[in-house]
Short mmCIF file of C-alpha atoms and ligand atoms in Angstrom, two decimals:
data_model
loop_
_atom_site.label_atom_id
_atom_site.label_comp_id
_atom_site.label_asym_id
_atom_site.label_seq_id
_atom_site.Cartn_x
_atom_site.Cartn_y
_atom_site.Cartn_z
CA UNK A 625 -7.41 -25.98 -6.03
CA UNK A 626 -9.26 -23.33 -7.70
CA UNK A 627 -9.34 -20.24 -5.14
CA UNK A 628 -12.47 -17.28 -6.04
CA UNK A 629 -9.49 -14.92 -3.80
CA UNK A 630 -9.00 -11.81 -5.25
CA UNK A 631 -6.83 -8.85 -4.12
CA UNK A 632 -6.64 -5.49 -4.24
CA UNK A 633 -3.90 -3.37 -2.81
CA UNK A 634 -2.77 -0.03 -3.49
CA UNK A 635 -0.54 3.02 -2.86
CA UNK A 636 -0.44 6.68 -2.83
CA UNK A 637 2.28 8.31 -5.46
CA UNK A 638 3.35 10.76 -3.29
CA UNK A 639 7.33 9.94 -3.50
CA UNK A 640 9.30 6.53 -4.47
CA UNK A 641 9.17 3.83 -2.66
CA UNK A 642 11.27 2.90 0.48
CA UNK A 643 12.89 -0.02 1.88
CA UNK A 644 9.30 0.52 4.65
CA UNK A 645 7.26 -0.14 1.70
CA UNK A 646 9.28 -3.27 0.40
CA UNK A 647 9.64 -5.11 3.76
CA UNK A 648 5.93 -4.27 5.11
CA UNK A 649 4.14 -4.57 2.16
CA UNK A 650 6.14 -4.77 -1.79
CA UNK A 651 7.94 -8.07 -0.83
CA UNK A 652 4.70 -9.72 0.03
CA UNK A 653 3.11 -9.15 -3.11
CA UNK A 654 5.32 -10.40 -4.88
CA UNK A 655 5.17 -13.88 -3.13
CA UNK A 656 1.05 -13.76 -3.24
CA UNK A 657 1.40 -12.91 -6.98
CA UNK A 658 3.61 -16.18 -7.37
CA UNK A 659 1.52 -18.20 -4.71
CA UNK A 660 -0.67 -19.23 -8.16
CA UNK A 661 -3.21 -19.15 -4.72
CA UNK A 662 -5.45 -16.39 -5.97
CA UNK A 663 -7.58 -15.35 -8.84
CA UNK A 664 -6.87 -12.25 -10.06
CA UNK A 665 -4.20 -9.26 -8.37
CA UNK A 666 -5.17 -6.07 -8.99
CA UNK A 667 -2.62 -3.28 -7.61
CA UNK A 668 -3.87 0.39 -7.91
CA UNK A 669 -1.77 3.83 -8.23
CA UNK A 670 -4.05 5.80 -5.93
CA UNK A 671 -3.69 9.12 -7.28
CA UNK A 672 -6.93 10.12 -6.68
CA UNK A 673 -6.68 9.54 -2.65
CA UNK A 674 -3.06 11.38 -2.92
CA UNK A 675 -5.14 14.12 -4.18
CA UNK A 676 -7.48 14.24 -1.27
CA UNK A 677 -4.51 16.32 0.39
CA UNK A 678 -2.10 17.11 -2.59
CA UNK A 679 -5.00 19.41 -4.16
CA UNK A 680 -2.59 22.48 -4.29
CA UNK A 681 0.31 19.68 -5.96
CA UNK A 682 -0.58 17.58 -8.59
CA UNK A 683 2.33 18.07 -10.35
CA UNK A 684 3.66 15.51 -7.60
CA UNK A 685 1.48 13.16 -7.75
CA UNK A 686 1.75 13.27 -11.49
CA UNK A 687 5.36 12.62 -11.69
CA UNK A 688 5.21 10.19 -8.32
CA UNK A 689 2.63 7.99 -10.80
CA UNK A 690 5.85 6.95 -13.16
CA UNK A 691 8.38 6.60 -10.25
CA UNK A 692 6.01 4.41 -8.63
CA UNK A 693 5.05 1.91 -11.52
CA UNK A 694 8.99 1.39 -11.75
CA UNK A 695 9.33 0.43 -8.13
CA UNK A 696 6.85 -2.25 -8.79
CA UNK A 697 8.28 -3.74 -11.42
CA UNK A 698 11.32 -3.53 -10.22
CA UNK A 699 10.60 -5.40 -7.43
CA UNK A 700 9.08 -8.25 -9.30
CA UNK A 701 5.54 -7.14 -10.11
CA UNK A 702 5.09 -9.29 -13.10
CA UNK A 703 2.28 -7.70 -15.66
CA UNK A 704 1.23 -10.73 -16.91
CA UNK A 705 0.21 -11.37 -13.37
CA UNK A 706 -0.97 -8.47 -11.68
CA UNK A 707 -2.68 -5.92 -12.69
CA UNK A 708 -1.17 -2.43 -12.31
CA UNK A 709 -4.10 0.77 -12.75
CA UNK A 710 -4.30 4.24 -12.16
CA UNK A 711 -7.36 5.34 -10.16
CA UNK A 712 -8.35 8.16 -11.41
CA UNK A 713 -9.09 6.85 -14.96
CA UNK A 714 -11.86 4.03 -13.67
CA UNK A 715 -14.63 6.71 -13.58
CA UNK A 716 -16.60 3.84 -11.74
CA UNK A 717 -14.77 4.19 -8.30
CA UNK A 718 -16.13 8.10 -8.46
CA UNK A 719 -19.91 6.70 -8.69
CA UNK A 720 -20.01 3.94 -6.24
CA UNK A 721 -17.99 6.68 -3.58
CA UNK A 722 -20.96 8.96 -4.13
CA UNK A 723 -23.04 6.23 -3.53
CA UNK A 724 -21.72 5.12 -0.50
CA UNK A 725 -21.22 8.66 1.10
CA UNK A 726 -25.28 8.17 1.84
CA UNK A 727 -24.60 5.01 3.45
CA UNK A 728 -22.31 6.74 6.57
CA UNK A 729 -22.60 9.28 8.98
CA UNK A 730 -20.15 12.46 9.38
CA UNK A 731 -19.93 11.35 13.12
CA UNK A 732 -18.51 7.49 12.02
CA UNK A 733 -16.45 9.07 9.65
CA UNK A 734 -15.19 11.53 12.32
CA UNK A 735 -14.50 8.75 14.69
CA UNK A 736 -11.91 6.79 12.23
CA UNK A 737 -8.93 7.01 13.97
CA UNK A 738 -6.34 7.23 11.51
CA UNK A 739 -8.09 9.77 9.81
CA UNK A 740 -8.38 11.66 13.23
CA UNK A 741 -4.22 11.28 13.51
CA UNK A 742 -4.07 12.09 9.72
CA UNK A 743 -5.60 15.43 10.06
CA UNK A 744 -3.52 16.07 12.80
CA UNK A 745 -0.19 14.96 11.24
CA UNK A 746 -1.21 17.29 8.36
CA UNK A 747 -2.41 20.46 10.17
CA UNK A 748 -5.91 20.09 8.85
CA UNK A 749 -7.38 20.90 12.42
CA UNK A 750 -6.68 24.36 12.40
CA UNK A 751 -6.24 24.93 8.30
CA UNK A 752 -9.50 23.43 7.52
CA UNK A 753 -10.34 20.10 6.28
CA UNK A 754 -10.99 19.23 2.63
CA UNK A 755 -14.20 17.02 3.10
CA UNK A 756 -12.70 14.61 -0.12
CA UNK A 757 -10.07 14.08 2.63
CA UNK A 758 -12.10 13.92 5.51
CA UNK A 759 -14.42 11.10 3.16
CA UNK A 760 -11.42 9.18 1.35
CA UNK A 761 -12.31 6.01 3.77
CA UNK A 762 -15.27 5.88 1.70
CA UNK A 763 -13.68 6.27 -1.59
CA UNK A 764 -11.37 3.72 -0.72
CA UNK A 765 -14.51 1.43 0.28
CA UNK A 766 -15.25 1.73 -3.94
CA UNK A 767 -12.30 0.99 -4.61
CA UNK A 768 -12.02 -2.26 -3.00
CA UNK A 769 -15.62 -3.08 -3.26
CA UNK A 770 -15.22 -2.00 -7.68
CA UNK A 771 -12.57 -5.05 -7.71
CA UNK A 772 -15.18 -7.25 -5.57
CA UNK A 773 -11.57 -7.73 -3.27
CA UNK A 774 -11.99 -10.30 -0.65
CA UNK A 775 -8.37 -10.34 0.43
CA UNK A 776 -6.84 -6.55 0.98
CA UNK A 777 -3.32 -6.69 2.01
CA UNK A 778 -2.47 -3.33 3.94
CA UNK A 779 -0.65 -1.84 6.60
CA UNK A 780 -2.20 -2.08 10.10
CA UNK A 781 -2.70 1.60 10.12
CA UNK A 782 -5.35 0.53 7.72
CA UNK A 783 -7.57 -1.87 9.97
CA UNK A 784 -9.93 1.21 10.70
CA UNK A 785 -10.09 1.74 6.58
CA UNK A 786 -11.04 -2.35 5.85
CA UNK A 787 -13.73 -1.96 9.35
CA UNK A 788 -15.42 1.08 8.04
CA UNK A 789 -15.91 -0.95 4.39
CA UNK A 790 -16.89 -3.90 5.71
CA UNK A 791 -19.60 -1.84 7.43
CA UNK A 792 -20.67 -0.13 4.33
CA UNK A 793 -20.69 -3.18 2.67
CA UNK A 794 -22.47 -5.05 4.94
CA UNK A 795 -25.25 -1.69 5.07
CA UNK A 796 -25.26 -1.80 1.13
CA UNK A 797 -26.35 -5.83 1.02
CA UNK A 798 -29.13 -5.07 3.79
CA UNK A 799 -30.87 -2.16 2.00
CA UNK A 800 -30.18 -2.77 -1.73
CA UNK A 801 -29.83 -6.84 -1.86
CA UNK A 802 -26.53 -8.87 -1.42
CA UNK A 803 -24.46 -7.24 -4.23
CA UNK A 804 -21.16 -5.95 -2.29
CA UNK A 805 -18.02 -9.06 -1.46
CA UNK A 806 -17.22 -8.59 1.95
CA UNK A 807 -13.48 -7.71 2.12
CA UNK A 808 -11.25 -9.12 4.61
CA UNK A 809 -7.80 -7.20 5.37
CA UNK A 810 -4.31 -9.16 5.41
CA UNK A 811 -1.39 -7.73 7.55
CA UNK A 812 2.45 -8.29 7.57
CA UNK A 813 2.64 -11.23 10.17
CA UNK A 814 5.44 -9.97 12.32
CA UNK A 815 6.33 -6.70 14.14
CA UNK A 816 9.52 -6.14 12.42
CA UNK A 817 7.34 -6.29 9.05
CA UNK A 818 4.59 -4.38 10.18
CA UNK A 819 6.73 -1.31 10.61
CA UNK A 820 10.47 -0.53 9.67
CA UNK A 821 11.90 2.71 11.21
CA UNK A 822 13.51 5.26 9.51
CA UNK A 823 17.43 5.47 9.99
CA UNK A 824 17.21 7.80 12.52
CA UNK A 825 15.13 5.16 14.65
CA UNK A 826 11.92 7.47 14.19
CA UNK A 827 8.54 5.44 14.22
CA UNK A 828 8.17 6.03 9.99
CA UNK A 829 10.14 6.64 7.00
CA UNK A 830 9.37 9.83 5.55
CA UNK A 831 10.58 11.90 2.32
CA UNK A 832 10.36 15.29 4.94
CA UNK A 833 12.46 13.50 7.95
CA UNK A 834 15.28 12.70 5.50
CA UNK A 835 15.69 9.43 7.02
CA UNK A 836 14.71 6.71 3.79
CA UNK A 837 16.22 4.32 2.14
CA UNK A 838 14.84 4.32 -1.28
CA UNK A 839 15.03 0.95 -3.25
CA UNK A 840 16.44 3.55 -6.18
CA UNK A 841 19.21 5.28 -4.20
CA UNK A 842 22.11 4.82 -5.36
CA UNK A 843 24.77 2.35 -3.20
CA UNK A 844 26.73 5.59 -2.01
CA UNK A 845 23.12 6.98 -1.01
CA UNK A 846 22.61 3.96 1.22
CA UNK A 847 25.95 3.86 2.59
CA UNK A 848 25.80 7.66 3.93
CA UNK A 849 22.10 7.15 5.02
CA UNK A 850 23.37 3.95 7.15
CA UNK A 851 27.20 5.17 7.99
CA UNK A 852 26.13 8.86 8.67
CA UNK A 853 22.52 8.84 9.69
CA UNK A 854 21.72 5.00 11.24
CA UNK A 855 21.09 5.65 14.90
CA UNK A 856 22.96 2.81 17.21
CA UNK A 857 23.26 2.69 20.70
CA UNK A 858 24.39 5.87 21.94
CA UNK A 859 25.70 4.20 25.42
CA UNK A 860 28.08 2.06 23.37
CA UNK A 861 31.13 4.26 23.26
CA UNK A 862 33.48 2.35 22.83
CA UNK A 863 34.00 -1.43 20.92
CA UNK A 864 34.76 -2.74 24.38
CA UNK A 865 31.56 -1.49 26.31
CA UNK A 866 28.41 -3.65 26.36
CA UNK A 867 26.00 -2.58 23.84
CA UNK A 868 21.81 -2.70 23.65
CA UNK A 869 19.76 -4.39 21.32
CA UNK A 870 16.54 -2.47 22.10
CA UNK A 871 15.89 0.46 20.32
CA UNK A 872 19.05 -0.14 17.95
CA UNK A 873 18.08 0.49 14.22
CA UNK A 874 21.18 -1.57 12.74
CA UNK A 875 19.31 -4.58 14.90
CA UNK A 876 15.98 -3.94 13.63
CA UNK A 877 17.27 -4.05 9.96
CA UNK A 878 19.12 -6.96 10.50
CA UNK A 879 16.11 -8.48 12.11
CA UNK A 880 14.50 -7.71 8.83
CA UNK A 881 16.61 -8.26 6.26
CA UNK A 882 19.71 -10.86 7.44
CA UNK A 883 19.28 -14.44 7.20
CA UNK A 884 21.86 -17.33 8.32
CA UNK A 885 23.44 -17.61 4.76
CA UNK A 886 24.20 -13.97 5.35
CA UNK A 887 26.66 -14.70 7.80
CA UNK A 888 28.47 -17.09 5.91
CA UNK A 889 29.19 -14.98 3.06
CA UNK A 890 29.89 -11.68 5.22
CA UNK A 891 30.52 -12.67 8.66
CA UNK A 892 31.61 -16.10 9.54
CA UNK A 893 32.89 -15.47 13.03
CA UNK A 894 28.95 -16.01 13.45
CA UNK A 895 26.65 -18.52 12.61
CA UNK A 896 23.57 -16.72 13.09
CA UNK A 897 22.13 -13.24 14.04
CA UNK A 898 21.57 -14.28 17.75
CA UNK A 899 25.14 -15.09 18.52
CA UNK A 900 25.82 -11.58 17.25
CA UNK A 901 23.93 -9.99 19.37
CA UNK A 902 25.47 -11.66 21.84
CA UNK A 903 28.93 -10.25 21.43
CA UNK A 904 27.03 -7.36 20.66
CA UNK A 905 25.50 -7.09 24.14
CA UNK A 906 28.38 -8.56 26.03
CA UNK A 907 30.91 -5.53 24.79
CA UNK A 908 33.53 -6.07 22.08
CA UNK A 909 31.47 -5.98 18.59
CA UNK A 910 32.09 -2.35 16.92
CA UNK A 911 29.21 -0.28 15.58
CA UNK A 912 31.12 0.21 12.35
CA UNK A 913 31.22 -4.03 11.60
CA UNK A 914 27.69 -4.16 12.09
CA UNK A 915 26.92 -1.57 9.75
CA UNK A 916 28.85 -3.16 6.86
CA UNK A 917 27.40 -6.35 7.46
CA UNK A 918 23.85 -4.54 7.28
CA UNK A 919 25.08 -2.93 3.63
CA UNK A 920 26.43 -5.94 2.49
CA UNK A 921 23.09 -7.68 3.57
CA UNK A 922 21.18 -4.65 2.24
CA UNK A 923 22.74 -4.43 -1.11
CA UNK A 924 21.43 -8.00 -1.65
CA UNK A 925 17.77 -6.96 -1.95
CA UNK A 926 18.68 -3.39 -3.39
CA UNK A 927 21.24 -4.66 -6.09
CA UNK A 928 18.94 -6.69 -8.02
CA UNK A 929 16.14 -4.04 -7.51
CA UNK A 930 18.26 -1.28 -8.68
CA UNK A 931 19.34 -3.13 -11.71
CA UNK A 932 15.71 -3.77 -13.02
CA UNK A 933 14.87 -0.26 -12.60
CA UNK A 934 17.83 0.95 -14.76
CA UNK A 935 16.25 -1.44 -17.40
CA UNK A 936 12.86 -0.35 -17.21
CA UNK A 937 13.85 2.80 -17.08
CA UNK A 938 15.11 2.42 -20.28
CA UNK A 939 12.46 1.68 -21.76
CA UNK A 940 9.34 3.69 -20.40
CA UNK A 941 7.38 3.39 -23.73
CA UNK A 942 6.53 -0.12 -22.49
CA UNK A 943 5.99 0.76 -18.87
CA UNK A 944 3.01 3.37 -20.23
CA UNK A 945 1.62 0.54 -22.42
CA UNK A 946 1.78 -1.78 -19.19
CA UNK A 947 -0.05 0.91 -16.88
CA UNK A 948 -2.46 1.79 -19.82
CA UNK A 949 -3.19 -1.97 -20.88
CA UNK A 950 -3.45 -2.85 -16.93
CA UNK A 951 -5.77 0.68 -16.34
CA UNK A 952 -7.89 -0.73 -19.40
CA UNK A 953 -8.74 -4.26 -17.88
CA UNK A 954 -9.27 -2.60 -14.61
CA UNK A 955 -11.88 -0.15 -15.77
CA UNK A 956 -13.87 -3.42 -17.12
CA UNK A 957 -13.87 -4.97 -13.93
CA UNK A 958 -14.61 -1.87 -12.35
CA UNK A 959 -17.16 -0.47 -14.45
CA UNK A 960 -19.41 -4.07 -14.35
CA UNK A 961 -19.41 -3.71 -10.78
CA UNK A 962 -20.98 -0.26 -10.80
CA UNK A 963 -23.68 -1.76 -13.43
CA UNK A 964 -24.26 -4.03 -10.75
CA UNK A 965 -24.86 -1.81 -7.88
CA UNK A 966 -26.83 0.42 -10.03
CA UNK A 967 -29.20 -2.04 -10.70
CA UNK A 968 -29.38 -3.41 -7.14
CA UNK A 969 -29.95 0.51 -6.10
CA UNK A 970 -32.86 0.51 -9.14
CA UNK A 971 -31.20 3.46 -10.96
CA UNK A 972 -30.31 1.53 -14.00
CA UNK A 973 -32.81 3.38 -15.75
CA UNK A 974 -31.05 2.94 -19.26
CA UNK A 975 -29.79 -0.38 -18.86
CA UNK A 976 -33.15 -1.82 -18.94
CA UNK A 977 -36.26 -0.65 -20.86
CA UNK A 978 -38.73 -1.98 -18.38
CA UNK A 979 -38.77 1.03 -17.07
CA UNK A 980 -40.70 2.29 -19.47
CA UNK A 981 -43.09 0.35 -19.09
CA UNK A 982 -43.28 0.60 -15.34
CA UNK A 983 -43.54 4.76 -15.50
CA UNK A 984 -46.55 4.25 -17.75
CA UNK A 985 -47.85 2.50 -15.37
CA UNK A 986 -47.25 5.20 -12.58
CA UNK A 987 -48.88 7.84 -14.73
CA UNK A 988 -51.72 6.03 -15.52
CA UNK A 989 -52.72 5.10 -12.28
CA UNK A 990 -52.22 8.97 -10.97
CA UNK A 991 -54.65 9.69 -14.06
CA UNK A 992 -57.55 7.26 -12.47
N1 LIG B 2095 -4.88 4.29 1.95
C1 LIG B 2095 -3.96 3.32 1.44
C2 LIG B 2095 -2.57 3.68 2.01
O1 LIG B 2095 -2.33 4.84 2.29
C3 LIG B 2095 -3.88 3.31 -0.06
C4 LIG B 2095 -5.13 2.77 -0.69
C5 LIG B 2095 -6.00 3.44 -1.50
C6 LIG B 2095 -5.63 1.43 -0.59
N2 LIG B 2095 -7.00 2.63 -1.93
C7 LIG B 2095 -6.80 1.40 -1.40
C8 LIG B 2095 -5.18 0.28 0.06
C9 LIG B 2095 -7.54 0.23 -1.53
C10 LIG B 2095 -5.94 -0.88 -0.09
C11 LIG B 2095 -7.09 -0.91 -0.88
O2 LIG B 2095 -1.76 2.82 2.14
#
């Protein structure tokens, strides 16, 4: 079955990349790049966007670029497969954005909600907003438009992002011609997916609230992060009392992460996680056995991840000529669209001598 599907997904290099990113997004790349179900894969370093509020920092976003590309193939990102770029060297994303800027209002734009939280989060209210921050929906509507995406796998904070292209899109095809694929977003299926909480039980992972696992920490890293930081159920006292599910972060991981085969190599008083929970809940199942059984069930997607990166680490001559080689075939794809929308838009004016001909024309009939 040949499918026309093609994807586009991408991430800001602001840090590495957390066990958040693997289990809501990383994981299920991977299994869509193996699918063999769609055409091409394209997955972008989005340095520019990280710019949009990192203006005063590039130096992070510079190093994040490297730290990033490893993560992916670490995970299982196969080259040959997908192809990795760095934004900021397809000089066609920066012309269709300032194309498309004409195509929305500042009140639309101001209505985006998680833009509006964004500027919150990040103190822009009362510091002043940098208007390639306040825009970056629309830069992000070149981007996936440049790859002529249809399938856009992203977070759900992201719904308002894939709405507000569609609507460009669908604003570009009325006034200039049907020229722009109409993207559709794709997010994680289930809740535990869609967002994994820091250790702390906090809503998000974050570098600044201390409470990540990184798929490159180190196994003593994770340990402390789950032994000293991995927030339980504070009413469970002692092993005796009845504990609660809800709310309990080693429960949410293991909802994640365990599977039944888990159990019988780690924990074979149980068959499954629901008859853990059970002793869990009815009193008698210590805090401290649940979270070795979450590092032992960890370790099985970190080990293998960790091991990869020490290898490409190694070798980071190859991992530039992968990023370069994949930024190369991206800015062909990229740039072919932008031909195309400048010739919908009739500004083309040196792709096609006719025009010549046609401003002749225009002079000579002012001259009548
Ligand atoms: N804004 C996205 C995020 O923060 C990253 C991103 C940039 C993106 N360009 C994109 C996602 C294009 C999908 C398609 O996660």
């Amino acid at each position: 079955m040949q499918n026309k599907d093609i994807i586009l997904t991408a991430d800001r290099p602001t840090g590495r990349l957390h066990l958040g990113h693997y289990v809501g997004s990383l994981k299920r790349r991977v299994e869509l790049q193996n699918s063999g179900l769609y055409d091409k894969i394209f997955v972008m370093i989005a340095d520019d966007q990280a710019l949009t509020d990192n203006a005063d920092n590039p130096g992070k976003i510079r190093e994040n670029i490297i730290n990033v590309v490893l993560d992916y193939l670490s995970v299982g990102l196969d080259p040959a497969k997908t192809t990795i770029c760095v934004q900021s060297a397809l000089p066609a994303l920066h012309a269709l954005s300032f194309y498309y800027l004409n195509l929305v209002t500042t009140a639309r734009l101001s209505r985006n909600p998680t833009v509006k939280s964004e500027i919150q989060m990040r103190g822009f209210a009362d510091e002043g907003l940098p208007a390639g921050f306040f825009t970056y929906p629309v830069s992000q509507t070149a981007d996936i438009t440049a790859f002529d995406a249809t399938v856009v796998p992203v977070g759900e904070d992201q719904l308002p992002m894939l709405e507000q292209a569609r609507e460009i899109v669908e604003k570009f095809n009325r006034i200039y011609g049907e020229t722009l694929v109409l993207p559709k977003a794709m997010i994680p299926e289930n809740a535990t997916q869609r967002r994994l909480p820091g250790v702390d039980g906090k809503a998000k992972m974050s570098k600044s609230l201390g409470n990540c696992i990184y798929l490159s920490d180190t196994p003593k890293t994770v340990k402390q992060q789950i032994n000293g930081k991995m927030f339980t159920d504070p009413q469970h006292l002692r092993i005796e009392d009845p504990g609660h599910i809800e709310g309990n972060v080693v429960f949410t991981y293991l909802d994640a992460f365990c599977t039944d085969d888990h159990f019988s190599r780690y924990l074979p008083d149980y068959a499954n996680l629901d008859e853990m929970k059970a002793h869990y809940m009815r009193g008698g199942l210590g805090d401290g056995t649940c979270k070795k059984f979450l590092i032992q069930v960890l370790e099985e997607t970190l080990q293998p991840i960790r091991e990869n990166r020490a290898r490409w680490a190694q070798d980071i001559d190859t991992v530039y000529d992968i990023l370069k080689a994949g930024t190369d075939k991206a800015r062909e794809t990229t740039n072919a669209t932008l031909q195309r929308v400048e010739k919908a838009m009739r500004i083309d004016y040196f792709a096609d001598r006719n025009v010549i001909k046609e401003w002749k024309d225009v002079v000579k009939s002012q001259n009548q």
